[in-house]
Coordinates of N, CA and C in Angstrom, one line a residue:
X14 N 4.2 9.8 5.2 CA 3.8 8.4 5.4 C 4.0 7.9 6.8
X15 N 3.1 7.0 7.2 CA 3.5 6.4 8.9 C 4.4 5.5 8.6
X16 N 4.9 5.4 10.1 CA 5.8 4.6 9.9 C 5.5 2.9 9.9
X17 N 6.7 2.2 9.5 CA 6.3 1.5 8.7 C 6.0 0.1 9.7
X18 N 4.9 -0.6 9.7 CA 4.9 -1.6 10.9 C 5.4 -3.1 10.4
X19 N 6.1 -3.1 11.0 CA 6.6 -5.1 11.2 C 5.9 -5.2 12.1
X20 N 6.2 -7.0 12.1 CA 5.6 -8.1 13.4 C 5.6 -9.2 12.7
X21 N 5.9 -10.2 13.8 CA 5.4 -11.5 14.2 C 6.2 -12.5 13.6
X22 N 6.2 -13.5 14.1 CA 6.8 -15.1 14.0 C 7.8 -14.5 12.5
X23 N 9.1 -14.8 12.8 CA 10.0 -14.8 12.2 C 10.0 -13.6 11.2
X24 N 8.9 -12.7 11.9 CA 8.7 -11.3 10.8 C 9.1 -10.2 11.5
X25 N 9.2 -9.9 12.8 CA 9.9 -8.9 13.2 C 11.2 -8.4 13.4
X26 N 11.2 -7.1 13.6 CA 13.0 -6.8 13.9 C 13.6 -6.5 12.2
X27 N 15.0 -5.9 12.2 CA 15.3 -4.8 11.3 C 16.5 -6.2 10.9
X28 N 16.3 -6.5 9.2 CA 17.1 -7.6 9.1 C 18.4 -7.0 9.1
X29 N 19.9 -7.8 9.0 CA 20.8 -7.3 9.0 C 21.7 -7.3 7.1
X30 N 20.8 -7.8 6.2 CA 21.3 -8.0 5.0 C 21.4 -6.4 4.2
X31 N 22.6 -6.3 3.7 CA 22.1 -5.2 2.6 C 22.5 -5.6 1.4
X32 N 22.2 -6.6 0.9 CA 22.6 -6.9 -0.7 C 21.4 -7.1 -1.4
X33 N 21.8 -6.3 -2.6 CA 20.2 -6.5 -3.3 C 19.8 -7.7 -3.9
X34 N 18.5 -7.7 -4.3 CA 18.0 -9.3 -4.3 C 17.9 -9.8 -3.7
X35 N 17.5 -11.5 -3.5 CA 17.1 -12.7 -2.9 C 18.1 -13.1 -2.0
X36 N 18.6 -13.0 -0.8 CA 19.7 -13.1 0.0 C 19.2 -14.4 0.7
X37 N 20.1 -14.7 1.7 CA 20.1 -16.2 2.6 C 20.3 -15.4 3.8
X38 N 19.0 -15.2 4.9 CA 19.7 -15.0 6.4 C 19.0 -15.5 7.4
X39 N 19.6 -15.8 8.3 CA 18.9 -16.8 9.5 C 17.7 -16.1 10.1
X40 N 16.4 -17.1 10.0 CA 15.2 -16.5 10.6 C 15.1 -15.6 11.9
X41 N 16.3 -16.7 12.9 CA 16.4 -16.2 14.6 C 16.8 -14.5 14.6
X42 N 17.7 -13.5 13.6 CA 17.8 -12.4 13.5 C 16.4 -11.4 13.6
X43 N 15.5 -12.3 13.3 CA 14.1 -11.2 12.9 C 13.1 -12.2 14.0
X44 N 13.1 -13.3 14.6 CA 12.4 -13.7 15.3 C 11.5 -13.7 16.3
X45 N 12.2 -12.1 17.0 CA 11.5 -11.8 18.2 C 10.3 -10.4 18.4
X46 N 9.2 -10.7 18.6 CA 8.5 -9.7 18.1 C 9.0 -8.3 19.2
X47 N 9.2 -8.4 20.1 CA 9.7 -7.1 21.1 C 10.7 -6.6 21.0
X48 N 11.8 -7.1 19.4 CA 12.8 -6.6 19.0 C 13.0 -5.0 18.9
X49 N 13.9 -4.6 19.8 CA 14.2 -2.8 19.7 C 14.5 -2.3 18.7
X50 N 14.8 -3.0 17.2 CA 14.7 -2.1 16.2 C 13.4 -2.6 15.4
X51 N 12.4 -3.2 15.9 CA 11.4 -3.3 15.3 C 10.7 -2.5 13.9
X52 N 10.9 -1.6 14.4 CA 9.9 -0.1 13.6 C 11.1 0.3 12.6
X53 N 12.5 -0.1 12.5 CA 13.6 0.2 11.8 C 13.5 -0.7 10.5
X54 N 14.1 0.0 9.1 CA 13.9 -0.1 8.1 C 15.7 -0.5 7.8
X55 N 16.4 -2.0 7.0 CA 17.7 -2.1 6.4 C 17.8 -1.0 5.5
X56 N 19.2 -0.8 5.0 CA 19.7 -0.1 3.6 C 18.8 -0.6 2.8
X57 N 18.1 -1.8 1.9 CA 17.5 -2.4 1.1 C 16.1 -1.9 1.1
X58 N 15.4 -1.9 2.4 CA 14.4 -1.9 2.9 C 14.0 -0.2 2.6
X59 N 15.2 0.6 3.1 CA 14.6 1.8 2.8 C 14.8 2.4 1.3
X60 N 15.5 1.7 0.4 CA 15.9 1.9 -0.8 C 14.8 1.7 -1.8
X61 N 13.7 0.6 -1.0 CA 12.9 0.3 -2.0 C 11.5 1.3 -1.5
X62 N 11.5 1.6 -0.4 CA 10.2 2.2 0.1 C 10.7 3.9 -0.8
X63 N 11.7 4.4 -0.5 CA 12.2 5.8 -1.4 C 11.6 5.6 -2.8
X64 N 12.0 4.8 -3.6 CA 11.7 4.2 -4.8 C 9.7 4.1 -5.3
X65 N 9.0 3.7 -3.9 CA 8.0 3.3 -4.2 C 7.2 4.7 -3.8
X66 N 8.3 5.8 -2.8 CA 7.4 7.3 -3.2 C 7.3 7.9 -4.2
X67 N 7.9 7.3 -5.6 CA 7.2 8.1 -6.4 C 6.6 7.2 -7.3
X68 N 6.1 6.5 -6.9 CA 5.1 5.4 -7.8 C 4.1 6.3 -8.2
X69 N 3.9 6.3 -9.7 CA 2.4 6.4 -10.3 C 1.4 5.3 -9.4
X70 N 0.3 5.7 -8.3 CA -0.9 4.4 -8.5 C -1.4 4.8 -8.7
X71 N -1.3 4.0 -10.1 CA -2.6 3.6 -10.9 C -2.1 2.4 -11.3
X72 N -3.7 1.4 -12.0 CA -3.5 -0.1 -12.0 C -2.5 0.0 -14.0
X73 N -2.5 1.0 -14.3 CA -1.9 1.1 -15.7 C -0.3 1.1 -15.2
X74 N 0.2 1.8 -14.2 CA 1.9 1.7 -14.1 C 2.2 0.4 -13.3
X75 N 1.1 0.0 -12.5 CA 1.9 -1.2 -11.7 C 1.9 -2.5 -12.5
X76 N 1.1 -2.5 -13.3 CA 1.1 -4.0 -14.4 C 2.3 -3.5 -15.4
X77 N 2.9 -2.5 -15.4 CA 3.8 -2.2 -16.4 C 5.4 -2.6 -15.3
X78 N 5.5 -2.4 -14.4 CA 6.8 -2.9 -13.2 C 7.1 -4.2 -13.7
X79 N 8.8 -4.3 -13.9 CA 8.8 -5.6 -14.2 C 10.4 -6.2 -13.5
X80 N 11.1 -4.9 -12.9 CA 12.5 -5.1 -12.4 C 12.1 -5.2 -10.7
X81 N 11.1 -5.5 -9.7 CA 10.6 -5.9 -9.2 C 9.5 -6.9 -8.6
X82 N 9.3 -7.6 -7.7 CA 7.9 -8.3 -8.2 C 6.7 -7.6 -7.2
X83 N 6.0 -7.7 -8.2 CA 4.9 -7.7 -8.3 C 3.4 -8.1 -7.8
X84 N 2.7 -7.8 -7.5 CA 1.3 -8.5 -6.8 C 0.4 -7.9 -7.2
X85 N -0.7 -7.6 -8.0 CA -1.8 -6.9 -7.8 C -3.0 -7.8 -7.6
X86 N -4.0 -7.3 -6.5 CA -5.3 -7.8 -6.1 C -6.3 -7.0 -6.3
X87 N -7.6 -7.4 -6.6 CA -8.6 -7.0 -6.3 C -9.0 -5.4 -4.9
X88 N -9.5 -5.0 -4.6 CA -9.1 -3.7 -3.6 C -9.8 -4.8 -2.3
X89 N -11.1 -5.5 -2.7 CA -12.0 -5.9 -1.7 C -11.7 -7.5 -1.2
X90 N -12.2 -8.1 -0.4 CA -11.9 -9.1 0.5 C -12.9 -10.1 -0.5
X91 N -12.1 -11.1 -0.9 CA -10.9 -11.8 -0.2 C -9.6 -11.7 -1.1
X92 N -9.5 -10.3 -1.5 CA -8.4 -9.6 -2.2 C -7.8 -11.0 -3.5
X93 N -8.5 -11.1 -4.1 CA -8.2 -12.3 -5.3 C -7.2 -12.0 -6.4
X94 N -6.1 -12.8 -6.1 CA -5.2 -12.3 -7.6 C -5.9 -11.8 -8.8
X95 N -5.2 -10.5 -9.4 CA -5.5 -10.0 -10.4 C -4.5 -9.9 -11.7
X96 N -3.0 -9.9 -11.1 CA -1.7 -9.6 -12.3 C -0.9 -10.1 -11.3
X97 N 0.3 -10.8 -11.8 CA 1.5 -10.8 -11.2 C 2.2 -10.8 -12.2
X98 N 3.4 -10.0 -11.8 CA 5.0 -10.3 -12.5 C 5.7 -11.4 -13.0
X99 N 6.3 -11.2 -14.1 CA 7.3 -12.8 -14.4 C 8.4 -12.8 -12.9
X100 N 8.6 -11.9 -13.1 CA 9.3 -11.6 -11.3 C 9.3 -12.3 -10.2
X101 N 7.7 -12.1 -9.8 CA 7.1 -12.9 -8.8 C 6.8 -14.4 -9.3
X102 N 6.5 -14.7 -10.1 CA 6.3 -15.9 -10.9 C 8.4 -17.1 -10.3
X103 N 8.8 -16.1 -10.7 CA 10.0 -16.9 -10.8 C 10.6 -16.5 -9.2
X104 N 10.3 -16.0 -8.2 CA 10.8 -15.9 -7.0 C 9.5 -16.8 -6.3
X105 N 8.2 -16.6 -6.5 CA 7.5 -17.4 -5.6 C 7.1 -18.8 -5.8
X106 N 7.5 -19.6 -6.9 CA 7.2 -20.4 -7.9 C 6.0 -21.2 -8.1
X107 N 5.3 -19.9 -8.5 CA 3.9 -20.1 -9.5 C 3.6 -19.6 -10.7
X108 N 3.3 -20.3 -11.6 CA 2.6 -19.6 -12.9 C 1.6 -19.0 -13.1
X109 N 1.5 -17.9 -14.0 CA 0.4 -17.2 -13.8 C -1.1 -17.7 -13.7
X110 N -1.3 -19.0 -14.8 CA -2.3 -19.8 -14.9 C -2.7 -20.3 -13.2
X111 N -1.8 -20.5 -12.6 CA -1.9 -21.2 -11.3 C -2.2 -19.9 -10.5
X112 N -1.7 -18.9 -10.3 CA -1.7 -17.8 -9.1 C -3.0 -16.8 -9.7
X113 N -3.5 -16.7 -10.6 CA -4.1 -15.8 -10.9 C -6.1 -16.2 -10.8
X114 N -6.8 -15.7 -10.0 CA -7.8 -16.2 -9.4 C -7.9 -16.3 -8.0
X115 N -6.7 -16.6 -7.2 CA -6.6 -17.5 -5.7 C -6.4 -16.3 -5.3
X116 N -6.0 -16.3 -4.1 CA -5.4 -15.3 -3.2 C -3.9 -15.2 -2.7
X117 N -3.3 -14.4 -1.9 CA -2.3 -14.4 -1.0 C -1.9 -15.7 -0.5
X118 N -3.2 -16.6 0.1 CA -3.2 -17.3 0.9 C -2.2 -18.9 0.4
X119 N -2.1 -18.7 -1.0 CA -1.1 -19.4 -1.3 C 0.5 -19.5 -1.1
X120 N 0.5 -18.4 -0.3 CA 2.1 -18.3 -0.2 C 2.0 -18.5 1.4
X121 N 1.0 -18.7 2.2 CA 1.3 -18.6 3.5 C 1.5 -20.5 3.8
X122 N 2.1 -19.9 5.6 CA 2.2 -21.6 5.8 C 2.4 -21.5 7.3
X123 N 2.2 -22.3 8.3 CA 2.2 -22.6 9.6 C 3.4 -21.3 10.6
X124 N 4.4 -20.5 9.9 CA 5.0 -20.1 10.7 C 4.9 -18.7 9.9
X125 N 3.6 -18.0 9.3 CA 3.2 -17.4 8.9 C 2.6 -16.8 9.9
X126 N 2.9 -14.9 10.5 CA 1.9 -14.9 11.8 C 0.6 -14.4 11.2
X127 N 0.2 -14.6 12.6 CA -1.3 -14.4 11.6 C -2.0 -12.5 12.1
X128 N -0.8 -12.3 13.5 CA -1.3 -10.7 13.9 C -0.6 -10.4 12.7
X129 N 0.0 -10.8 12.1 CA 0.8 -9.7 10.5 C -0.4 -9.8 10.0
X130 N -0.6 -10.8 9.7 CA -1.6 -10.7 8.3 C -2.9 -10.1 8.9
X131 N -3.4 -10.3 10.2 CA -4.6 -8.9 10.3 C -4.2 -7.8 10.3
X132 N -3.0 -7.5 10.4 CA -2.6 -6.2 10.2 C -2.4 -5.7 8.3
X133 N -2.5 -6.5 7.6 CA -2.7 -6.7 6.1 C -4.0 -6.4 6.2
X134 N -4.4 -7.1 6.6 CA -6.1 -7.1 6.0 C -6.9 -5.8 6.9
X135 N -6.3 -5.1 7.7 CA -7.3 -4.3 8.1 C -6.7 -3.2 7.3
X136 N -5.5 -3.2 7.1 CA -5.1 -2.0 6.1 C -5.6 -2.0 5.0
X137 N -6.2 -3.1 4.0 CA -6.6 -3.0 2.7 C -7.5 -3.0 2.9
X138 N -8.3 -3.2 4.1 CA -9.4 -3.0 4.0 C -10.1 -1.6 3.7
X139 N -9.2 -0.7 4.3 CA -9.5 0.7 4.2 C -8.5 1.4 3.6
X140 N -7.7 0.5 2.5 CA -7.3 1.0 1.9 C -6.0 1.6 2.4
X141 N -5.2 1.6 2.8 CA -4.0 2.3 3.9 C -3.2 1.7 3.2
X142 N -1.6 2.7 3.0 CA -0.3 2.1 2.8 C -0.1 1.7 4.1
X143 N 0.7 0.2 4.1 CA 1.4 -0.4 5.1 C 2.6 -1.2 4.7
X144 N 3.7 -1.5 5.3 CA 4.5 -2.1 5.2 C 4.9 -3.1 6.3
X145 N 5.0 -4.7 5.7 CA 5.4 -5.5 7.0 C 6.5 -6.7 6.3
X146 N 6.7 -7.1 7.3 CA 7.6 -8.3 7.0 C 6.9 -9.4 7.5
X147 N 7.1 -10.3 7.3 CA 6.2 -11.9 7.6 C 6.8 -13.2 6.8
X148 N 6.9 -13.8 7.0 CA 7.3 -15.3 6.6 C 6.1 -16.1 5.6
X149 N 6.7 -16.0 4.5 CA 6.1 -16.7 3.1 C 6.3 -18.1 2.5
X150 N 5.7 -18.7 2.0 CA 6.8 -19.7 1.1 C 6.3 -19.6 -0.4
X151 N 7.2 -20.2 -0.9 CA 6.8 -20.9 -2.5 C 6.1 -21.7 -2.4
X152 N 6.3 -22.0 -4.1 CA 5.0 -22.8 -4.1 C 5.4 -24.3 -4.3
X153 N 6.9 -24.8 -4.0 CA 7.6 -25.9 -3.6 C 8.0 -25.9 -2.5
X154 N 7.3 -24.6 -1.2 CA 7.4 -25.1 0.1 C 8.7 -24.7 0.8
X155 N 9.3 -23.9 0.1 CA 10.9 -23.1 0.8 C 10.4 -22.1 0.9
X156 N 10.7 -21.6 2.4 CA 10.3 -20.4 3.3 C 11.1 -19.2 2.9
X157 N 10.6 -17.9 2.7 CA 11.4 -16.8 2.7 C 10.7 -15.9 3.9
X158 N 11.5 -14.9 3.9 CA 10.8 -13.8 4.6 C 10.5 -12.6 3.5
X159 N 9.6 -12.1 3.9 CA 9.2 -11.3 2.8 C 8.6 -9.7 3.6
X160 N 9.1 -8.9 2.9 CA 9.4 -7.3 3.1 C 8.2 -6.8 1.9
X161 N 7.1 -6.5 2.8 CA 5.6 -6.7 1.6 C 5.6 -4.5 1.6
X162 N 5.3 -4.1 0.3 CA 4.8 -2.8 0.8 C 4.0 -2.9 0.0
X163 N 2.2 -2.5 0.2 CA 1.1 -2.7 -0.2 C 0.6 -1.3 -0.2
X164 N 0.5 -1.0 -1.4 CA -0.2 0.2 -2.0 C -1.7 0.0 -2.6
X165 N -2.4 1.2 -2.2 CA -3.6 1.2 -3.0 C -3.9 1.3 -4.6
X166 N -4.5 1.4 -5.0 CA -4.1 2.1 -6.4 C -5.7 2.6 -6.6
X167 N -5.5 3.4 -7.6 CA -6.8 4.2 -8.0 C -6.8 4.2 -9.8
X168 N -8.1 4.0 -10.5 CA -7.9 4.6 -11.7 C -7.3 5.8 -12.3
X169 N -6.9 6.2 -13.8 CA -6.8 7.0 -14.0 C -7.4 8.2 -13.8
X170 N -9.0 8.1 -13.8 CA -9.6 8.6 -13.5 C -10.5 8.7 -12.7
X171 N -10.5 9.6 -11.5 CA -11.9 9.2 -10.3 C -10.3 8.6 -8.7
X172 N -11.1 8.4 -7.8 CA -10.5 8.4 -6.4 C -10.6 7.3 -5.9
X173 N -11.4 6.6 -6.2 CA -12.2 5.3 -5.4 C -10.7 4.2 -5.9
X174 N -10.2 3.3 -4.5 CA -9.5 2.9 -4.6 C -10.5 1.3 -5.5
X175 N -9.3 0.5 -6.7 CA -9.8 -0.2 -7.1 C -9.1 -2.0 -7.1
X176 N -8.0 -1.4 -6.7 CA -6.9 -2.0 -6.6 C -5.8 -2.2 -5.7
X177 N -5.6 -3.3 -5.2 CA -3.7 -3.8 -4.3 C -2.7 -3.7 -5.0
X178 N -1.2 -3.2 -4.6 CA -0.5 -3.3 -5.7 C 0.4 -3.9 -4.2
X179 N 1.3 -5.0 -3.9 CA 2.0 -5.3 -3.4 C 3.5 -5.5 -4.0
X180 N 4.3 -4.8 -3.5 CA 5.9 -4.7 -4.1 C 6.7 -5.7 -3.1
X181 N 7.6 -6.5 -3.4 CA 8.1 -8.4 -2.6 C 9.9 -8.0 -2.5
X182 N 9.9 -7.7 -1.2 CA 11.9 -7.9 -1.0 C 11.8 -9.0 -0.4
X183 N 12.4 -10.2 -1.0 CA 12.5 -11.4 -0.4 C 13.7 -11.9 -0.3
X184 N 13.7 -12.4 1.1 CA 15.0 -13.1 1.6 C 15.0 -14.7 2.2
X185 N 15.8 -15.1 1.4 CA 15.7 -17.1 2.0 C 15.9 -17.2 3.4
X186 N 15.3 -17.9 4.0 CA 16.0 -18.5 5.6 C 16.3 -19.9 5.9
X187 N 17.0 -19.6 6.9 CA 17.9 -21.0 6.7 C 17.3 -21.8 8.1
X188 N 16.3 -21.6 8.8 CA 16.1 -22.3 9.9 C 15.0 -22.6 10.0
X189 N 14.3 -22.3 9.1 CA 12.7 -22.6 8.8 C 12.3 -24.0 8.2
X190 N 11.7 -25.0 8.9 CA 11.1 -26.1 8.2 C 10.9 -25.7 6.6
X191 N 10.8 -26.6 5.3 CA 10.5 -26.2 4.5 C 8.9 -26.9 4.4
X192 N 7.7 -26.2 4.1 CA 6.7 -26.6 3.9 C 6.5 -27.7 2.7
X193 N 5.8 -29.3 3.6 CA 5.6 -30.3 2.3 C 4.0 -29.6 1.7
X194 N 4.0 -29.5 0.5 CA 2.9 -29.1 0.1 C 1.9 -30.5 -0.7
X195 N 1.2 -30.9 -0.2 CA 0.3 -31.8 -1.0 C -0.1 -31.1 -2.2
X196 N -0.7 -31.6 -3.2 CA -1.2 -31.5 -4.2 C -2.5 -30.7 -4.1
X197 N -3.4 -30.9 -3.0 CA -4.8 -29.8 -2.5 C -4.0 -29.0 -1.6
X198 N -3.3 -28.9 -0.9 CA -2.3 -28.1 -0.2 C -2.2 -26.6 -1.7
X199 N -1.7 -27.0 -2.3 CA -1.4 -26.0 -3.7 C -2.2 -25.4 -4.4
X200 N -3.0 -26.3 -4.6 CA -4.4 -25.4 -5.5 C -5.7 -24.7 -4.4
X201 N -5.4 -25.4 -3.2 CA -6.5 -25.4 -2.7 C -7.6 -25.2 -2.4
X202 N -7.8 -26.6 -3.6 CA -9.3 -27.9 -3.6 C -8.7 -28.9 -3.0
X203 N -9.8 -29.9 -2.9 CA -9.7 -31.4 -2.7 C -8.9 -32.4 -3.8
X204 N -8.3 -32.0 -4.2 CA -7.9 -32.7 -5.7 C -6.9 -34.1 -5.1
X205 N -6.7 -35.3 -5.5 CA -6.6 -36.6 -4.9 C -5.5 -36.6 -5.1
X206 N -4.5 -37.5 -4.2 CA -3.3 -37.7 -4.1 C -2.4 -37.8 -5.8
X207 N -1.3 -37.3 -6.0 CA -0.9 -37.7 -7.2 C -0.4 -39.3 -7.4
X208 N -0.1 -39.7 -8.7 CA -0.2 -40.7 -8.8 C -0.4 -41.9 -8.3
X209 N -2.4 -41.6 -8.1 CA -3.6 -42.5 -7.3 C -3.1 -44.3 -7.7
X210 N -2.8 -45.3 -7.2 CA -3.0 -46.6 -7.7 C -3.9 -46.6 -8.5
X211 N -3.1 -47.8 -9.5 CA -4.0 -48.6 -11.1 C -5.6 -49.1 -10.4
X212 N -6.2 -48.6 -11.5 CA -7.8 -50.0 -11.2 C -7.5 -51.2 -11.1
X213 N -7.7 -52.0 -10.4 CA -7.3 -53.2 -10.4 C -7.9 -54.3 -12.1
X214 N -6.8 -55.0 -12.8 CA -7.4 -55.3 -13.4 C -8.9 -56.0 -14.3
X215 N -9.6 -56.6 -14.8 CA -10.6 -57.5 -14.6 C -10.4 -58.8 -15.1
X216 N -11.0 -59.4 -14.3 CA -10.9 -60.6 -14.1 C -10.7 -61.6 -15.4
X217 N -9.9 -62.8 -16.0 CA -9.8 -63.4 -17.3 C -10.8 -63.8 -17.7
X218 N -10.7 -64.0 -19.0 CA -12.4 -64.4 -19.2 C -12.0 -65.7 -19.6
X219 N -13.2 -66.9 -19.2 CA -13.1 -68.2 -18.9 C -12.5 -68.9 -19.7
X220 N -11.6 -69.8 -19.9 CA -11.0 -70.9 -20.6 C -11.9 -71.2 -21.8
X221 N -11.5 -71.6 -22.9 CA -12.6 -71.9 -24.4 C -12.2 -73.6 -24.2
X222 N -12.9 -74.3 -24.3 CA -12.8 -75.5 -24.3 C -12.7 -76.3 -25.4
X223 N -12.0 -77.6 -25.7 CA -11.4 -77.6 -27.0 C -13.3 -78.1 -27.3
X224 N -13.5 -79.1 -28.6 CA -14.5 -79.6 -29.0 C -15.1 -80.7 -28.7
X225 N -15.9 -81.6 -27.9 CA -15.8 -83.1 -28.3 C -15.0 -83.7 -29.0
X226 N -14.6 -85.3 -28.8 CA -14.2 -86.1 -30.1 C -15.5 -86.4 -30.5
X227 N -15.6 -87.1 -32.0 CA -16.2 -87.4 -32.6 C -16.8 -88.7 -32.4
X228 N -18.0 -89.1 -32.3 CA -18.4 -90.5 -31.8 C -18.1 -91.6 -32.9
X229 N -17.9 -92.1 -32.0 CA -16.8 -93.9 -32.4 C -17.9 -94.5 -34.0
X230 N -17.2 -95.1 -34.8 CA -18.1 -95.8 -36.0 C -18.9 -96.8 -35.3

């Protein structure tokens, strides 16, 4: 396997965490892209890439992964959600109804680099394992960094790649704005501000006036 590329805005350089799971560590550790241990893999980091050399790909074992999370896409552009994990569901906070259809593009946000993510997209495009780190958020807008390894996958039967399978080591940061997410921010449509102001009422309808008196004898 090549080796494994990082980069960019709060995605490069070799974190210093080894605890498994969702850890807390300061963005400025990974923030420099000409960082000397750049191309270097954590204890965590290389624990999970060992682990993912002996992955069955195919799209039948990666929808079955459940002590990880999970991503699978479409193989072709614009790589459209296909499966995600309860996993990922509960680390990136979206439900499946919500994430499934959209893309990647829901987890990204302003300090997301974007030479990472062409370096994503030129590898799925031709299909390549790659491995990077980049800065994500949820779907309430708290930034992690995220340790992406993106595999191809093939049917059981036949070569032709049909499928993304993305495997997520995520780590919280502590120095990162947290992204406010509007309401079209999250789905991303135009959908109108929540709780739009009332119609204004309509107007009373006119006073009933009593009767005439009755004319005098």
């Amino acid at each position: 396997m090549s080796q494994p590329s990082y980069g960019g805005s709060h995605g490069g350089g070799a974190s210093s965490s080894s605890g498994a799971g969702p850890s807390s560590m300061s963005a400025d550790s990974t923030s420099s892209s000409d960082d000397k241990n750049l191309h270097q893999l954590d204890a965590v980091e290389a624990a999970t890439l060992i682990r993912l050399n002996g992955f069955q790909r195919t799209l039948k074992d990666a929808v079955k992964i459940q002590d990880i999370p999970v991503i699978v896409t479409l193989a072709s552009p614009p790589f459209v959600i296909y499966h995600i994990n309860e996993l990922w569901c509960r680390l990136c906070g979206y439900t499946e109804s919500e994430a499934l259809g959209q893309t990647c593009r829901i987890l990204q946000g302003p300090e997301t680099c974007r030479a990472t993510l062409a370096s994503l997209h030129a590898a799925a495009t031709s299909g390549r394992d790659i491995e990077v780190r980049l800065l994500n958020y949820t779907g309430d807008g708290t930034p992690f960094q995220n340790t992406l390894f993106v595999r191809p996958l093939q049917p059981e039967c036949g070569s032709r790649c049909t499928h993304l399978a993305a495997f997520l080591l995520v780590r919280y940061v502590a120095d990162v704005p947290r992204l406010n997410r509007a309401g079209s921010e999250r789905d991303g449509g135009d959908s109108p501000p929540p709780n739009p102001l009332p119609a204004p009422l309509p107007p009373p309808p006119p006073p009933t006036l009593p009767p005439p008196p009755p004319p005098p004898p």
